[in-house]
Coordinates of C-alpha atoms in Angstrom, one line a residue:
M133 CA 1.0 10.4 19.5
R134 CA 3.4 7.7 18.2
R135 CA 2.1 5.3 20.8
I136 CA -1.5 5.9 19.8
T137 CA -0.6 5.3 16.1
W138 CA 1.2 2.0 17.0
L139 CA -1.7 0.9 19.1
L140 CA -4.1 1.6 16.3
V141 CA -2.0 -0.3 13.8
L142 CA -1.7 -3.3 16.1
I143 CA -5.5 -3.4 16.7
L144 CA -6.2 -3.2 12.9
I145 CA -3.7 -6.0 12.2
G146 CA -5.2 -8.1 14.9
L147 CA -8.7 -7.6 13.5
G148 CA -7.4 -8.5 10.0
A149 CA -5.6 -11.6 11.2
G150 CA -8.7 -12.8 13.0
A151 CA -11.1 -12.3 10.1
T152 CA -12.5 -15.4 8.5
S153 CA -14.1 -15.9 5.1
S154 CA -17.0 -17.9 3.9
E155 CA -15.9 -17.7 0.3
A156 CA -12.2 -18.4 0.8
T157 CA -9.8 -18.8 -2.2
N158 CA -6.2 -19.6 -2.1
R159 CA -4.3 -17.8 -5.0
G160 CA -1.0 -19.1 -3.7
L161 CA 2.4 -17.4 -4.0
R162 CA 2.8 -16.6 -7.7
F163 CA 2.8 -13.6 -10.1
S164 CA -0.8 -12.4 -10.4
S165 CA -0.9 -8.9 -11.8
I166 CA 0.9 -5.7 -12.5
G167 CA -0.4 -2.2 -12.8
P168 CA -0.2 1.6 -12.2
R169 CA -0.7 3.6 -9.0
V170 CA -1.7 7.3 -9.0
G171 CA -2.6 9.7 -6.2
V172 CA -1.5 12.5 -3.9
S173 CA 0.4 12.8 -0.7
F174 CA 0.3 15.4 2.0
D175 CA 3.3 16.6 3.9
P176 CA 5.0 16.6 1.5
D177 CA 2.3 17.8 -0.8
Q178 CA 3.0 15.8 -4.0
F179 CA 1.4 14.2 -7.0
V180 CA 2.3 10.5 -6.9
I181 CA 2.6 8.1 -9.8
G182 CA 4.1 4.6 -9.8
G183 CA 3.4 0.9 -10.2
Q184 CA 3.2 -2.4 -8.4
A185 CA 3.2 -6.1 -9.0
D186 CA 0.9 -8.6 -7.1
F187 CA 2.7 -11.8 -6.1
G188 CA -0.4 -13.5 -4.7
D189 CA -1.0 -14.7 -1.1
L190 CA 1.7 -15.5 1.4
F191 CA -0.8 -17.3 3.5
P192 CA -4.1 -18.8 2.3
S193 CA -6.9 -16.3 1.9
T194 CA -5.6 -13.6 4.1
T195 CA -2.5 -11.7 2.8
F196 CA -1.1 -10.5 -0.4
L197 CA 2.4 -9.1 -1.3
L198 CA 3.0 -6.1 -3.5
P199 CA 6.4 -4.7 -4.4
V200 CA 5.7 -1.0 -5.0
V201 CA 7.7 1.8 -6.8
E202 CA 6.4 5.4 -6.6
I203 CA 7.6 8.8 -7.6
G204 CA 6.2 11.9 -5.8
L205 CA 6.5 15.3 -7.6
G206 CA 6.0 18.7 -6.0
D207 CA 6.6 20.7 -2.9
S208 CA 10.1 21.6 -4.2
R209 CA 11.3 18.0 -4.1
T210 CA 11.1 14.7 -5.9
T211 CA 10.6 11.6 -3.7
T212 CA 11.2 8.1 -4.9
S213 CA 9.8 5.2 -2.9
I214 CA 10.9 1.6 -3.4
G215 CA 9.2 -0.8 -1.1
T216 CA 6.8 -3.6 -0.4
D217 CA 3.3 -3.7 1.0
L218 CA 2.1 -6.6 3.1
L219 CA -1.7 -6.5 3.2
F220 CA -4.4 -8.5 5.0
R221 CA -7.8 -8.9 3.3
L222 CA -10.6 -8.7 5.9
R223 CA -12.8 -10.8 3.6
D224 CA -12.1 -12.9 0.5
R225 CA -14.9 -12.1 -1.8
W226 CA -13.6 -11.4 -5.3
G227 CA -16.7 -9.9 -6.9
Q228 CA -17.4 -7.4 -4.0
W229 CA -15.6 -4.4 -2.5
T230 CA -13.3 -6.0 0.1
P231 CA -11.5 -4.0 2.8
Y232 CA -7.9 -4.6 3.6
L233 CA -5.2 -3.3 5.9
G234 CA -1.5 -3.7 6.5
G235 CA 1.7 -1.9 6.1
E236 CA 4.5 -0.7 3.8
L237 CA 8.2 -0.7 4.4
A238 CA 10.0 1.5 1.8
F239 CA 13.4 2.9 1.0
L240 CA 12.8 6.7 0.4
I241 CA 15.1 8.9 -1.7
T242 CA 14.3 12.6 -1.6
N243 CA 15.9 15.1 -4.0
Y244 CA 15.4 18.7 -2.8
D245 CA 15.1 21.1 -5.8
G246 CA 16.7 24.6 -5.6
Q247 CA 18.6 23.9 -2.4
G248 CA 21.9 22.8 -3.8
N249 CA 20.3 19.6 -5.1
D250 CA 20.6 18.0 -1.7
T251 CA 19.5 14.3 -1.4
A252 CA 18.2 12.5 1.6
T253 CA 17.6 8.8 2.1
D254 CA 15.3 7.3 4.8
L255 CA 13.7 4.0 5.6
G256 CA 9.9 4.6 6.0
L257 CA 7.2 2.6 7.5
S258 CA 3.5 3.3 6.7
G259 CA 0.2 1.8 7.8
V260 CA -2.3 1.0 4.9
V261 CA -6.1 0.9 4.9
G262 CA -7.9 0.3 1.6
V263 CA -10.7 -1.3 -0.3
Q264 CA -10.4 -3.5 -3.4
K265 CA -12.7 -5.0 -6.0
A266 CA -11.5 -7.8 -8.2
F267 CA -13.1 -8.2 -11.6
S268 CA -11.3 -11.6 -12.0
K269 CA -8.6 -13.2 -9.9
A270 CA -6.0 -10.9 -11.6
N271 CA -7.8 -7.7 -12.7
T272 CA -8.4 -5.4 -9.7
L273 CA -9.2 -1.8 -8.7
A274 CA -8.4 -0.5 -5.3
F275 CA -8.4 2.8 -3.3
E276 CA -6.1 3.1 -0.4
C277 CA -4.8 5.5 2.3
K278 CA -1.3 5.2 3.7
F279 CA -0.4 7.0 6.9
Q280 CA 3.0 7.7 8.4
I281 CA 4.4 5.6 11.2
I282 CA 8.1 6.4 10.7
D283 CA 9.7 8.7 8.1
A284 CA 7.1 8.6 5.3
P285 CA 4.6 11.0 3.9
Q286 CA 1.9 11.9 6.6
I287 CA -0.9 10.8 4.3
K288 CA -1.0 9.2 0.8
L289 CA -4.2 8.6 -1.1
T290 CA -3.9 6.4 -4.2
A291 CA -6.0 4.6 -6.8
V292 CA -4.4 1.2 -7.8
L293 CA -5.1 -0.9 -10.9
G294 CA -4.0 -4.5 -11.4
F295 CA -4.0 -6.3 -14.8
G296 CA -3.1 -9.9 -15.0
Q297 CA -3.8 -13.3 -16.4

């Protein structure tokens, strides 16, 4: 199963890296926006709330970098995730819904409630698939799905807002 997941991720990254854009823009590597994230995760079953900052494009017209902090509540535990998403836009059309994919590397701290307050730490890796609409170069709305590759929630569904200059 792990080999199939890795193969799927590599294929999606290859498709994203090969995508071209007829309306390319280069935002550059700079602070662009900040905003909340809210959603749910499954296995563990939790309500997830957090925030992220958008630091623009690492490479022209194809990637964007988001430091992410999330707290998951429920399923007899509290999970804190501190990480970064590296995402590849498949198109660069700011006024339309634009698909993206990539991954997240996160440091996970899990505090188990009612079990002697045990705490576990892990380094998690997730794949990310989403769609984003920009209302300007800094104000965005996105919906995304993260799926486990290594030591992360099996599935996480979130809505993401970005507010900037």
